[in-house]
XYZ file of N, CA and C in Angstrom:
453
model
N 14.546 11.013 11.808
C 13.817 11.977 11.529
C 13.109 12.412 13.006
N 13.314 14.162 12.656
C 13.094 14.844 14.361
C 11.612 15.644 13.891
N 11.199 15.383 15.084
C 9.654 16.033 14.824
C 9.524 17.590 15.978
N 9.457 18.148 15.469
C 9.571 19.951 16.309
C 7.474 19.363 16.943
N 7.683 20.141 17.978
C 6.106 20.435 18.525
C 6.082 21.274 19.554
N 5.797 22.720 19.023
C 5.365 23.804 19.832
C 3.911 23.697 21.017
N 3.591 24.667 21.948
C 3.587 24.023 22.905
C 2.339 25.519 22.602
N 1.022 24.726 22.673
C -0.026 25.537 22.165
C -1.242 27.136 23.457
N -1.263 27.634 23.234
C -1.943 28.312 24.444
C -3.611 28.025 24.032
N -4.183 27.549 25.447
C -5.365 27.883 25.200
C -6.301 28.949 25.482
N -7.194 29.293 25.506
C -8.046 30.355 25.777
C -8.254 31.517 26.775
N -7.607 30.136 28.024
C -7.264 30.746 29.340
C -6.389 31.197 29.825
N -5.142 30.918 28.427
C -4.067 31.667 28.792
C -2.718 30.803 29.196
N -3.686 29.345 29.800
C -2.488 27.985 29.975
C -2.080 27.545 28.754
N -1.085 26.733 29.215
C 0.040 26.448 27.939
C -0.957 24.913 27.802
N -1.138 24.335 26.913
C -1.580 22.728 26.672
C -1.076 21.739 26.174
N -0.517 20.495 26.521
C 0.213 19.682 26.220
C 0.478 19.802 24.398
N 1.897 20.017 23.857
C 2.005 19.958 22.492
C 1.528 18.567 22.128
N 0.484 18.953 20.670
C 0.479 17.792 19.713
C 1.215 16.898 19.685
N 1.125 15.526 19.217
C 1.591 14.326 18.423
C 1.358 14.507 17.412
N 2.479 13.839 16.342
C 2.976 13.927 14.816
C 2.327 12.099 15.022
N 1.633 11.332 13.982
C 1.364 10.401 13.854
C 3.352 9.804 13.572
N 2.831 8.902 13.604
C 4.814 7.889 13.534
C 4.775 8.130 11.808
N 6.409 7.923 11.719
C 6.523 7.651 9.971
C 6.031 7.073 9.379
N 5.769 5.159 9.761
C 4.773 3.910 9.137
C 3.011 4.739 9.376
N 2.580 5.292 10.433
C 1.329 5.615 10.118
C 1.097 6.213 9.309
N 2.081 7.739 8.967
C 1.533 8.793 8.575
C 2.210 8.343 6.872
N 3.212 7.617 6.367
C 3.433 6.994 5.149
C 1.613 6.569 4.785
N 1.605 5.354 5.440
C 0.094 4.505 5.417
C -0.749 5.348 5.007
N -0.824 6.646 5.349
C -2.260 7.509 5.379
C -1.806 8.358 3.817
N -0.616 8.475 3.573
C -0.460 9.258 2.663
C -0.527 8.049 1.555
N -0.605 6.737 1.550
C -0.270 6.056 0.908
C -1.520 6.022 0.260
N -2.904 5.575 1.375
C -4.068 5.437 0.924
C -4.396 6.703 0.189
N -4.112 8.203 0.504
C -4.604 9.040 0.431
C -4.354 9.277 -1.169
N -2.953 8.990 -1.754
C -3.174 9.603 -2.828
C -3.097 7.898 -3.913
N -2.820 7.236 -3.666
C -3.457 5.898 -4.270
C -4.839 5.103 -3.805
N -5.700 5.681 -3.998
C -6.783 4.185 -4.145
C -6.911 3.454 -4.820
N -6.767 2.982 -6.157
C -5.966 2.308 -6.583
C -5.031 1.010 -6.246
N -3.991 1.422 -5.781
C -3.008 0.968 -5.009
C -3.252 0.138 -3.471
N -4.280 1.272 -2.916
C -4.617 0.773 -1.188
C -5.615 -0.685 -1.548
N -6.875 -0.103 -2.495
C -7.470 -1.690 -2.312
C -6.976 -2.563 -3.249
N -6.089 -2.842 -3.928
C -4.819 -3.991 -4.454
C -4.117 -4.503 -3.255
N -3.707 -3.615 -2.248
C -2.538 -3.815 -1.442
C -3.946 -4.700 -0.210
N -5.140 -4.127 -0.126
C -5.630 -4.897 0.667
C -6.600 -6.345 0.184
N -6.648 -6.369 -0.887
C -7.113 -7.682 -1.526
C -6.125 -8.636 -1.500
N -4.837 -8.686 -1.712
C -3.696 -8.778 -1.249
C -3.562 -9.585 -0.071
N -3.509 -8.880 0.805
C -4.379 -8.951 2.281
C -4.947 -10.193 2.383
N -6.260 -9.703 2.113
C -7.611 -10.482 2.092
C -6.964 -12.085 1.557
N -6.326 -11.860 0.670
C -6.056 -13.426 -0.335
C -4.749 -13.939 0.796
N -3.753 -13.356 1.091
C -2.918 -14.437 2.155
C -3.661 -14.534 2.940
N -4.178 -14.120 3.983
C -5.110 -14.339 4.993
C -5.838 -15.926 5.243
N -6.130 -15.540 3.602
C -7.308 -16.772 3.449
C -6.629 -17.695 3.057
N -5.121 -17.279 2.806
C -4.258 -18.706 1.604
C -3.686 -19.222 3.431
N -3.574 -18.626 3.861
C -2.692 -19.156 5.515
C -3.294 -19.927 6.654
N -4.917 -19.496 6.616
C -6.061 -19.697 7.033
C -6.930 -20.389 6.411
N -6.875 -21.317 5.702
C -7.694 -21.871 4.862
C -8.611 -23.478 5.585
N -7.900 -23.674 6.102
C -8.482 -24.897 7.004
C -9.713 -24.228 7.326
N -9.731 -23.058 7.941
C -10.686 -22.738 9.192
C -11.614 -21.562 7.989
N -11.521 -20.969 6.906
C -11.985 -20.802 6.305
C -12.130 -20.931 5.344
N -12.312 -21.897 4.567
C -12.607 -23.061 3.744
C -14.406 -23.673 4.454
N -15.555 -24.317 3.582
C -16.555 -24.320 4.070
C -16.599 -26.064 4.509
N -15.711 -26.804 3.188
C -15.455 -27.872 3.282
C -14.134 -28.172 2.879
N -13.686 -30.293 2.950
C -12.791 -30.285 3.200
C -12.142 -30.243 1.723
N -10.914 -29.968 1.045
C -11.023 -30.262 -0.399
C -11.286 -31.610 -1.026
N -10.860 -32.507 -0.607
C -11.239 -33.758 -1.037
C -12.681 -34.307 -0.516
N -13.512 -33.546 0.110
C -14.928 -34.039 0.890
C -15.576 -34.495 -0.551
N -16.443 -35.425 -0.872
C -16.611 -35.435 -1.814
C -18.176 -35.788 -1.692
N -19.590 -35.113 -2.183
C -20.511 -35.663 -1.965
C -21.406 -36.022 -3.133
N -21.445 -37.061 -3.232
C -22.084 -37.688 -3.796
C -23.432 -37.753 -4.500
N -24.608 -36.419 -4.045
C -25.639 -35.804 -3.939
C -24.578 -35.169 -4.947
N -24.349 -34.313 -4.497
C -24.290 -33.102 -5.336
C -23.530 -33.013 -6.688
N -23.250 -33.807 -7.332
C -22.336 -33.946 -8.730
C -22.385 -33.162 -10.076
N -21.605 -32.565 -10.048
C -21.754 -31.156 -11.329
C -23.266 -30.175 -10.902
N -22.875 -29.378 -9.460
C -24.048 -28.484 -8.830
C -23.609 -27.317 -9.827
N -24.629 -26.513 -10.362
C -24.066 -24.706 -9.956
C -24.030 -24.533 -8.981
N -23.520 -23.331 -8.550
C -23.438 -22.431 -7.321
C -24.546 -21.733 -6.639
N -24.926 -22.381 -5.695
C -26.067 -22.581 -4.634
C -25.548 -21.712 -3.377
N -26.546 -21.323 -2.346
C -26.072 -20.995 -0.960
C -24.495 -22.420 0.001
N -24.926 -23.313 -0.837
C -24.798 -24.542 0.314
C -23.223 -24.218 -0.353
N -23.355 -24.562 -2.175
C -21.679 -24.771 -2.800
C -21.314 -23.302 -3.509
N -20.969 -22.193 -2.649
C -20.639 -20.745 -3.785
C -20.279 -21.320 -5.359
N -19.560 -21.548 -5.015
C -18.689 -21.964 -6.196
C -19.066 -23.310 -7.716
N -20.194 -23.843 -6.605
C -20.579 -25.274 -7.579
C -19.798 -26.051 -6.503
N -19.747 -27.371 -7.701
C -19.024 -28.527 -7.389
C -18.701 -29.537 -8.641
N -17.703 -30.257 -8.607
C -17.166 -30.913 -9.680
C -17.441 -31.989 -10.217
N -17.235 -32.882 -10.972
C -17.266 -33.818 -11.748
C -17.475 -35.131 -10.082
N -16.763 -34.818 -9.360
C -17.262 -35.862 -8.085
C -17.819 -35.368 -6.665
N -18.544 -34.211 -7.053
C -19.031 -33.581 -5.801
C -18.165 -32.790 -5.015
N -17.103 -32.521 -5.318
C -16.261 -31.636 -4.080
C -16.593 -30.385 -4.372
N -16.572 -29.360 -3.616
C -16.539 -28.188 -3.217
C -15.571 -27.751 -3.858
N -15.882 -26.937 -4.991
C -14.756 -25.665 -6.047
C -14.531 -25.082 -5.218
N -15.025 -23.941 -4.064
C -14.513 -22.892 -3.737
C -13.711 -23.586 -2.281
N -13.778 -24.268 -2.258
C -13.114 -25.512 -1.197
C -11.456 -25.561 -1.889
N -11.740 -26.243 -2.817
C -10.223 -26.675 -3.376
C -9.872 -25.271 -3.957
N -10.680 -24.168 -4.025
C -10.039 -22.905 -4.511
C -9.318 -22.637 -3.250
N -9.732 -22.445 -2.163
C -9.004 -21.895 -1.653
C -7.876 -22.519 -0.882
N -8.546 -23.996 -0.619
C -6.884 -24.780 -0.567
C -5.651 -24.550 -1.389
N -6.017 -24.590 -2.647
C -5.197 -24.487 -3.843
C -4.090 -22.977 -4.046
N -4.654 -21.788 -3.276
C -4.133 -20.344 -3.021
C -3.053 -20.849 -2.041
N -3.381 -21.604 -0.885
C -1.718 -21.738 -0.278
C -1.060 -22.275 -0.762
N -0.792 -23.272 -1.540
C 0.160 -23.913 -2.233
C 0.376 -23.504 -3.607
N -0.318 -22.728 -4.159
C 0.235 -21.384 -5.129
C 1.267 -20.820 -4.566
N 0.730 -20.063 -3.158
C 1.627 -18.542 -2.291
C 3.285 -19.415 -2.181
N 3.027 -21.075 -1.685
C 4.159 -21.137 -1.037
C 5.065 -21.377 -2.359
N 4.435 -21.878 -3.512
C 5.159 -22.253 -5.076
C 6.170 -20.516 -5.235
N 5.088 -19.562 -4.945
C 5.225 -18.528 -5.822
C 6.867 -17.749 -4.384
N 6.636 -17.837 -2.927
C 7.505 -16.999 -2.225
C 9.236 -18.557 -2.406
N 8.756 -19.627 -2.381
C 10.010 -20.236 -2.777
C 10.913 -20.266 -3.820
N 9.867 -19.776 -4.885
C 10.343 -20.396 -6.339
C 11.065 -18.025 -6.772
N 10.894 -17.387 -5.858
C 11.052 -16.144 -5.611
C 12.204 -15.989 -5.106
N 12.181 -16.347 -4.051
C 13.381 -16.710 -2.865
C 14.732 -17.525 -3.608
N 14.414 -18.518 -4.470
C 15.381 -19.155 -5.173
C 16.622 -18.420 -5.822
N 15.260 -17.976 -6.777
C 15.928 -17.326 -7.805
C 16.362 -15.907 -7.496
N 16.444 -15.285 -6.295
C 17.175 -14.656 -5.754
C 18.228 -14.777 -5.493
N 18.222 -16.039 -4.666
C 19.683 -16.285 -3.879
C 20.852 -17.080 -5.477
N 19.923 -17.719 -6.649
C 20.894 -18.061 -7.694
C 21.237 -16.895 -8.653
N 20.743 -15.397 -8.479
C 21.130 -14.033 -9.661
C 21.819 -13.489 -8.186
N 21.987 -13.628 -7.052
C 23.115 -13.045 -6.366
C 24.065 -13.648 -6.350
N 24.070 -14.752 -5.875
C 25.394 -15.327 -5.975
C 25.900 -15.906 -7.488
N 25.155 -15.687 -8.692
C 25.551 -15.412 -10.209
C 25.819 -14.259 -10.290
N 25.997 -13.296 -9.926
C 26.409 -11.760 -9.921
C 27.336 -11.625 -8.884
N 27.452 -12.045 -7.514
C 28.715 -12.020 -6.898
C 29.973 -12.558 -7.695
N 29.820 -13.749 -8.240
C 30.614 -14.917 -8.727
C 31.314 -13.796 -10.194
N 30.201 -13.169 -10.485
C 30.758 -12.539 -11.843
C 31.323 -11.148 -11.267
N 30.795 -10.723 -10.773
C 31.574 -9.633 -10.549
C 33.198 -9.885 -9.906
N 33.180 -10.978 -8.907
C 34.521 -11.094 -8.075
C 35.518 -11.817 -9.009
N 34.847 -12.308 -10.030
C 35.936 -13.768 -10.958
C 36.371 -12.764 -12.079
N 35.374 -12.442 -12.625
C 35.467 -11.891 -13.883
C 36.205 -12.048 -14.649
N 37.154 -11.372 -15.775
C 37.787 -11.698 -16.981
C 36.658 -13.032 -17.901
N 37.210 -14.021 -17.920
C 36.776 -15.411 -18.912
C 35.354 -15.555 -17.667
N 35.312 -15.955 -16.718
C 33.756 -15.978 -16.450
C 32.484 -15.052 -16.640
N 33.502 -14.051 -16.853
C 32.318 -12.730 -16.589
C 31.832 -12.798 -18.400
N 32.587 -13.052 -19.261
C 32.034 -13.273 -20.334
C 31.491 -14.257 -20.912
N 31.352 -15.569 -20.185
C 31.040 -16.314 -20.569
C 29.600 -16.394 -19.569
N 29.476 -15.559 -18.573
C 27.877 -15.490 -18.267
C 27.724 -14.472 -18.852
N 27.899 -13.631 -19.301
C 27.694 -12.335 -20.230
C 26.842 -13.278 -21.619
N 27.757 -13.929 -22.242
C 26.889 -14.557 -23.215
C 25.724 -15.795 -23.493
N 25.963 -16.370 -21.631
C 24.851 -17.372 -21.276
C 24.043 -16.559 -21.253
N 23.966 -14.871 -20.047
C 22.443 -14.509 -19.462
C 21.979 -13.560 -21.585
N 22.443 -13.299 -22.254
C 22.312 -13.126 -23.614
C 21.740 -14.384 -24.143
N 21.647 -15.475 -24.447
C 21.363 -16.601 -25.005
C 19.923 -15.894 -24.444
N 19.861 -16.418 -22.607
C 18.910 -16.872 -22.544
C 17.229 -15.593 -22.380
N 18.269 -14.336 -22.379
C 17.300 -13.364 -22.994
C 16.923 -13.301 -24.188
N 17.498 -14.170 -25.025
C 17.102 -13.849 -26.446
C 15.716 -14.806 -26.947
N 15.095 -15.747 -25.789
C 14.098 -16.281 -26.162
C 13.086 -15.858 -25.085
N 11.876 -15.718 -26.064
C 10.657 -14.956 -25.157
C 10.264 -16.194 -23.860
N 9.747 -15.271 -23.047
C 9.714 -16.123 -22.000
C 9.068 -17.147 -21.589
N 7.615 -16.849 -22.361
C 6.975 -18.058 -22.763
C 7.464 -19.447 -22.874
N 8.296 -19.577 -23.724
C 9.490 -21.087 -24.363
C 10.059 -21.062 -22.894
N 10.430 -20.722 -22.077
C 11.524 -21.222 -20.732
C 10.302 -21.351 -19.720
N 9.134 -20.783 -19.539
C 8.073 -20.981 -18.647
C 7.758 -22.315 -18.053
């Protein structure tokens, strides 16, 4: 992508330095925020969630397994923002640490699914003939079931 800059004239007739256009990434980010406010807010929320999941040990107020026996089944309060469970463990801390595990499972399952699908598709494309027909029927059978049954 090429950018053209023209020298500008100042009031006293001297030429000033050309103005630089923002880089491609910066320009795309500005355009995304300007055109899709809900998308920008959602992306910000996901970035905060990712940050909290990665730095769960520093963000969580308590250890997820730490039990406070004097605070069994407490409602939300300044000490325990989401309350405590039956064993006196902070629900917010357990939620934050659970986000880390959920994020890891989501990433691993996505990568594994992509690798299996890519391998299957490449094999089907290159081998062809009978393997292609059998693969098509297997995929048709899998697609016939609702996703909730296979989950």
